[in-house]
GROMACS .gro file of C-alpha atoms in nm:
model
  277
    1MET     CA    1   0.720  -0.119   1.989
    2PHE     CA    2   0.797   0.199   1.797
    3MET     CA    3   0.549   0.397   1.588
    4LEU     CA    4   0.643   0.494   1.233
    5TYR     CA    5   0.537   0.842   1.121
    6ILE     CA    6   0.546   0.877   0.742
    7TYR     CA    7   0.525   1.243   0.645
    8GLY     CA    8   0.519   1.447   0.327
    9THR     CA    9   0.359   1.724   0.129
   10VAL     CA   10   0.143   1.685  -0.179
   11PHE     CA   11   0.003   1.894  -0.464
   12ASN     CA   12  -0.203   1.776  -0.762
   13ASN     CA   13  -0.111   1.407  -0.739
   14ALA     CA   14  -0.461   1.265  -0.790
   15SER     CA   15  -0.348   1.014  -1.051
   16ILE     CA   16  -0.088   0.846  -0.828
   17VAL     CA   17  -0.135   0.937  -0.460
   18GLU     CA   18  -0.345   0.629  -0.377
   19SER     CA   19  -0.092   0.396  -0.542
   20SER     CA   20   0.189   0.568  -0.353
   21LEU     CA   21   0.014   0.516  -0.019
   22LYS     CA   22  -0.064   0.156  -0.107
   23SER     CA   23   0.302   0.086  -0.185
   24LEU     CA   24   0.405   0.215   0.159
   25ASP     CA   25   0.134   0.016   0.335
   26LYS     CA   26   0.355  -0.288   0.279
   27ILE     CA   27   0.568  -0.170   0.572
   28LYS     CA   28   0.443  -0.402   0.844
   29CYS     CA   29   0.454  -0.201   1.165
   30ARG     CA   30   0.237   0.053   1.343
   31LYS     CA   31   0.235   0.360   1.124
   32LYS     CA   32   0.059   0.687   1.056
   33PHE     CA   33   0.067   0.917   0.754
   34LEU     CA   34   0.110   1.291   0.809
   35ILE     CA   35   0.030   1.490   0.494
   36VAL     CA   36   0.022   1.859   0.409
   37ASP     CA   37  -0.182   1.929   0.098
   38ASN     CA   38  -0.078   2.250  -0.077
   39PHE     CA   39  -0.439   2.324  -0.181
   40SER     CA   40  -0.452   2.074  -0.467
   41THR     CA   41  -0.698   2.156  -0.745
   42ASP     CA   42  -0.726   1.809  -0.903
   43ASN     CA   43  -0.915   1.603  -0.642
   44THR     CA   44  -0.602   1.496  -0.450
   45TYR     CA   45  -0.739   1.629  -0.123
   46GLU     CA   46  -1.072   1.453  -0.170
   47ILE     CA   47  -0.890   1.124  -0.238
   48LEU     CA   48  -0.691   1.163   0.083
   49ILE     CA   49  -1.010   1.229   0.279
   50ARG     CA   50  -1.161   0.910   0.135
   51LEU     CA   51  -0.850   0.712   0.232
   52LYS     CA   52  -0.810   0.878   0.572
   53ASN     CA   53  -0.937   0.590   0.782
   54ILE     CA   54  -0.799   0.315   0.560
   55TYR     CA   55  -0.436   0.428   0.599
   56ASP     CA   56  -0.459   0.632   0.923
   57ILE     CA   57  -0.393   0.969   0.759
   58GLU     CA   58  -0.381   1.309   0.925
   59ILE     CA   59  -0.418   1.592   0.674
   60ARG     CA   60  -0.369   1.967   0.679
   61ARG     CA   61  -0.410   2.217   0.397
   62VAL     CA   62  -0.141   2.486   0.391
   63LYS     CA   63  -0.002   2.705   0.113
   64CYS     CA   64   0.373   2.653   0.141
   65SER     CA   65   0.699   2.545  -0.020
   66ARG     CA   66   0.797   2.178  -0.038
   67GLY     CA   67   1.045   2.215   0.246
   68MET     CA   68   0.806   2.400   0.474
   69GLY     CA   69   0.529   2.152   0.391
   70ARG     CA   70   0.749   1.866   0.506
   71GLN     CA   71   0.835   2.052   0.825
   72LEU     CA   72   0.469   2.120   0.902
   73ALA     CA   73   0.375   1.760   0.822
   74MET     CA   74   0.625   1.606   1.063
   75GLU     CA   75   0.533   1.858   1.334
   76MET     CA   76   0.180   1.714   1.338
   77ALA     CA   77   0.313   1.418   1.536
   78TYR     CA   78   0.550   1.601   1.771
   79ASN     CA   79   0.326   1.596   2.078
   80GLU     CA   80   0.193   1.243   2.034
   81SER     CA   81   0.524   1.073   1.945
   82ASP     CA   82   0.781   0.916   2.178
   83ASP     CA   83   1.161   0.936   2.165
   84MET     CA   84   1.191   0.584   2.023
   85ASP     CA   85   0.947   0.649   1.739
   86ILE     CA   86   1.070   0.667   1.379
   87PHE     CA   87   1.004   0.942   1.125
   88MET     CA   88   1.038   0.902   0.749
   89GLN     CA   89   0.979   1.153   0.469
   90VAL     CA   90   0.814   1.042   0.144
   91ASP     CA   91   0.707   1.189  -0.190
   92LEU     CA   92   0.350   1.099  -0.276
   93ASP     CA   93   0.413   1.105  -0.651
   94THR     CA   94   0.646   0.806  -0.607
   95ILE     CA   95   0.585   0.430  -0.599
   96TYR     CA   96   0.800   0.249  -0.340
   97ASN     CA   97   0.871  -0.111  -0.442
   98ASP     CA   98   0.948  -0.429  -0.245
   99LYS     CA   99   1.320  -0.351  -0.252
  100PHE     CA  100   1.253  -0.026  -0.068
  101ILE     CA  101   1.044  -0.206   0.194
  102SER     CA  102   1.311  -0.474   0.247
  103LEU     CA  103   1.586  -0.218   0.281
  104PHE     CA  104   1.376  -0.017   0.525
  105ASN     CA  105   1.317  -0.326   0.737
  106SER     CA  106   1.687  -0.413   0.734
  107PHE     CA  107   1.799  -0.066   0.835
  108LEU     CA  108   1.573  -0.071   1.140
  109ILE     CA  109   1.781  -0.358   1.277
  110ASN     CA  110   2.077  -0.119   1.293
  111ILE     CA  111   1.917   0.219   1.365
  112ASP     CA  112   2.050   0.414   1.662
  113ASP     CA  113   2.034   0.768   1.800
  114ASN     CA  114   2.310   0.887   1.566
  115SER     CA  115   2.179   0.750   1.235
  116VAL     CA  116   1.993   0.908   0.944
  117ALA     CA  117   1.918   0.698   0.636
  118PHE     CA  118   1.755   0.738   0.294
  119ASN     CA  119   1.422   0.924   0.308
  120PHE     CA  120   1.548   1.082   0.631
  121ILE     CA  121   1.466   0.775   0.838
  122CYS     CA  122   1.565   0.849   1.197
  123ARG     CA  123   1.441   0.860   1.553
  124LYS     CA  124   1.229   1.149   1.680
  125ARG     CA  125   1.507   1.339   1.860
  126VAL     CA  126   1.732   1.324   1.555
  127ASN     CA  127   1.451   1.421   1.320
  128PHE     CA  128   1.350   1.736   1.504
  129SER     CA  129   1.709   1.848   1.571
  130VAL     CA  130   1.745   1.948   1.203
  131PRO     CA  131   1.432   2.123   1.072
  132TRP     CA  132   1.353   2.162   0.703
  133ARG     CA  133   1.429   2.496   0.536
  134ASP     CA  134   1.157   2.695   0.361
  135LEU     CA  135   1.279   2.592   0.014
  136ASN     CA  136   1.098   2.445  -0.285
  137TYR     CA  137   1.412   2.293  -0.440
  138GLY     CA  138   1.749   2.182  -0.301
  139GLU     CA  139   1.593   2.123   0.040
  140ASP     CA  140   1.700   1.757   0.057
  141PHE     CA  141   2.074   1.813   0.012
  142GLU     CA  142   2.067   2.117   0.239
  143ARG     CA  143   1.909   1.923   0.525
  144MET     CA  144   2.131   1.618   0.478
  145ALA     CA  145   2.440   1.841   0.477
  146ARG     CA  146   2.330   1.985   0.813
  147PHE     CA  147   2.284   1.638   0.955
  148LEU     CA  148   2.644   1.563   0.859
  149LYS     CA  149   2.775   1.894   0.997
  150ASN     CA  150   2.595   1.822   1.324
  151GLY     CA  151   2.781   1.494   1.362
  152TYR     CA  152   2.518   1.243   1.253
  153ILE     CA  153   2.601   0.938   1.041
  154VAL     CA  154   2.417   0.953   0.709
  155TYR     CA  155   2.350   0.644   0.499
  156LYS     CA  156   2.258   0.666   0.133
  157VAL     CA  157   2.130   0.411  -0.117
  158PRO     CA  158   2.313   0.374  -0.449
  159GLU     CA  159   2.085   0.373  -0.752
  160TYR     CA  160   1.788   0.501  -0.555
  161ASN     CA  161   1.568   0.476  -0.866
  162LYS     CA  162   1.582   0.096  -0.830
  163ILE     CA  163   1.396   0.104  -0.498
  164ALA     CA  164   1.154   0.390  -0.571
  165ASN     CA  165   0.993   0.483  -0.903
  166ASN     CA  166   0.952   0.858  -0.924
  167GLN     CA  167   0.909   0.887  -1.300
  168HIS     CA  168   0.581   1.064  -1.236
  169ALA     CA  169   0.775   1.337  -1.054
  170ILE     CA  170   0.986   1.427  -1.357
  171LYS     CA  171   0.703   1.628  -1.514
  172ARG     CA  172   0.568   1.761  -1.184
  173GLU     CA  173   0.633   2.127  -1.271
  174ARG     CA  174   0.410   2.106  -1.578
  175ARG     CA  175   0.151   1.943  -1.356
  176TYR     CA  176   0.171   2.222  -1.101
  177ALA     CA  177   0.147   2.529  -1.324
  178SER     CA  178   0.122   2.661  -1.680
  179GLY     CA  179   0.187   2.981  -1.873
  180LEU     CA  180   0.337   3.270  -1.678
  181LYS     CA  181   0.280   3.087  -1.349
  182TYR     CA  182   0.497   2.805  -1.478
  183LEU     CA  183   0.780   3.044  -1.571
  184LYS     CA  184   0.753   3.214  -1.233
  185ARG     CA  185   0.769   2.876  -1.061
  186ILE     CA  186   1.078   2.770  -1.259
  187LEU     CA  187   1.250   3.096  -1.162
  188HIS     CA  188   1.164   3.045  -0.797
  189ASN     CA  189   1.283   2.684  -0.810
  190ASN     CA  190   1.622   2.786  -0.949
  191ILE     CA  191   1.659   3.051  -0.680
  192ASP     CA  192   1.591   2.790  -0.413
  193LEU     CA  193   1.821   2.540  -0.583
  194ILE     CA  194   2.111   2.785  -0.563
  195ARG     CA  195   2.034   2.851  -0.196
  196GLY     CA  196   1.984   2.485  -0.108
  197TYR     CA  197   2.299   2.367  -0.286
  198GLY     CA  198   2.500   2.638  -0.107
  199VAL     CA  199   2.625   2.826  -0.416
  200SER     CA  200   2.803   3.101  -0.222
  201ASN     CA  201   3.071   3.204  -0.474
  202TYR     CA  202   3.154   3.190  -0.844
  203LYS     CA  203   3.383   2.887  -0.809
  204LEU     CA  204   3.095   2.692  -0.659
  205PHE     CA  205   2.858   2.832  -0.921
  206LYS     CA  206   3.064   2.671  -1.199
  207LYS     CA  207   3.051   2.338  -1.016
  208PHE     CA  208   2.682   2.383  -0.954
  209PHE     CA  209   2.603   2.459  -1.319
  210LYS     CA  210   2.781   2.142  -1.427
  211SER     CA  211   2.646   1.910  -1.156
  212ALA     CA  212   2.285   2.029  -1.187
  213GLY     CA  213   2.275   1.923  -1.552
  214PHE     CA  214   2.185   2.259  -1.708
  215LYS     CA  215   2.220   2.295  -2.084
  216LYS     CA  216   2.506   2.519  -2.199
  217ARG     CA  217   2.273   2.767  -2.365
  218SER     CA  218   2.111   2.843  -2.027
  219TYR     CA  219   2.440   2.956  -1.868
  220ILE     CA  220   2.367   3.331  -1.879
  221PHE     CA  221   2.012   3.282  -1.750
  222VAL     CA  222   2.126   3.071  -1.453
  223PHE     CA  223   2.417   3.304  -1.383
  224LEU     CA  224   2.182   3.602  -1.367
  225ILE     CA  225   1.968   3.413  -1.115
  226TYR     CA  226   2.283   3.346  -0.911
  227LEU     CA  227   2.370   3.720  -0.920
  228PHE     CA  228   2.017   3.807  -0.810
  229VAL     CA  229   2.042   3.574  -0.511
  230LYS     CA  230   2.378   3.724  -0.412
  231ILE     CA  231   2.267   4.086  -0.452
  232SER     CA  232   1.926   4.041  -0.290
  233GLY     CA  233   2.076   3.911   0.033
  234LEU     CA  234   1.875   3.590   0.032
  235LYS     CA  235   2.026   3.331   0.265
  236ILE     CA  236   2.254   3.081   0.090
  237TYR     CA  237   2.289   2.767   0.302
  238ASN     CA  238   2.657   2.684   0.263
  239TYR     CA  239   2.859   2.485   0.519
  240GLY     CA  240   3.211   2.486   0.373
  241ASP     CA  241   3.418   2.512   0.057
  242PHE     CA  242   3.192   2.275  -0.131
  243LEU     CA  243   2.840   2.236  -0.264
  244ASN     CA  244   2.598   2.066  -0.027
  245ASN     CA  245   2.532   1.784  -0.274
  246GLU     CA  246   2.908   1.723  -0.308
  247TYR     CA  247   2.946   1.723   0.068
  248VAL     CA  248   2.663   1.474   0.114
  249ASN     CA  249   2.780   1.241  -0.162
  250SER     CA  250   3.139   1.244  -0.032
  251ASN     CA  251   3.060   1.197   0.337
  252SER     CA  252   2.757   0.967   0.339
  253LEU     CA  253   2.804   0.593   0.383
  254ASN     CA  254   2.680   0.342   0.129
  255ILE     CA  255   2.419   0.162   0.336
  256CYS     CA  256   2.441  -0.156   0.130
  257SER     CA  257   2.815  -0.214   0.175
  258TYR     CA  258   2.833  -0.074   0.529
  259PHE     CA  259   2.574  -0.315   0.667
  260ASN     CA  260   2.654  -0.588   0.413
  261PHE     CA  261   2.307  -0.575   0.261
  262LYS     CA  262   2.388  -0.782  -0.043
  263HIS     CA  263   2.256  -0.649  -0.376
  264CYS     CA  264   2.010  -0.427  -0.195
  265SER     CA  265   1.984  -0.175  -0.476
  266CYS     CA  266   1.946  -0.426  -0.756
  267GLY     CA  267   1.675  -0.637  -0.605
  268LYS     CA  268   1.828  -0.961  -0.480
  269THR     CA  269   1.884  -1.081  -0.123
  270LEU     CA  270   1.865  -0.839   0.170
  271ALA     CA  271   1.965  -0.895   0.530
  272ASP     CA  272   1.689  -1.059   0.729
  273GLY     CA  273   1.592  -0.985   1.087
  274LYS     CA  274   1.336  -0.848   1.323
  275TYR     CA  275   1.273  -0.482   1.395
  276ARG     CA  276   1.502  -0.329   1.650
  277THR     CA  277   1.304  -0.117   1.898
   0.00000   0.00000   0.00000
């Protein structure tokens, strides 16, 4: 039987981290949580220590970006895991509902050595073949685009918000910093967003500005950040004549229709079956 390694990074999530873990505990298989705490200052780390034995949690404290934290978290299980084991990334400021659990269970019936699904669910070999970039924003689309470029089949869930409630994450930046530190963090996030989305030229910048949902009055500010990234020589992770988010959305398969998981994103019947190991 496979082992499920659930990994993620966390910072100042004291108000929700226990509920997030509890929601994932509904997955009924052998599992272990691998968590990198980015030196939380609000009792998050102490809560994780208290829950360590209840949920089988391994914790490290490292000052890092979100992408690097996820990479370090999953690496905790590299030596102890087997090729058939499953890895899954999670955000610990998110509540995963019964629809998420059902869809997870259903996907495992069909998982193979060429599949990557929502929350980067995949086997060990696949997982470690595409490491996370050291980015604080845009890291998800960048990594998924590389999975596609490397020939893996990627499955996405339509209306993801119906299987995972991440409303708490919307205000995470205000929770992480204030004052000048907040402004510095926003600047850094936008730099990483441009790099992670693969904004390598002005044509793609115009698409990026529109797709990222910026307000029109922020155009000059965002454009100056784009110019800074270009001039500074920071690596922009682009894999073609498209933004990484466009590439992922155009080339990923709708997991619900592909596997005939009826109404999986709106909470009705899902495919039934046992775990495939």
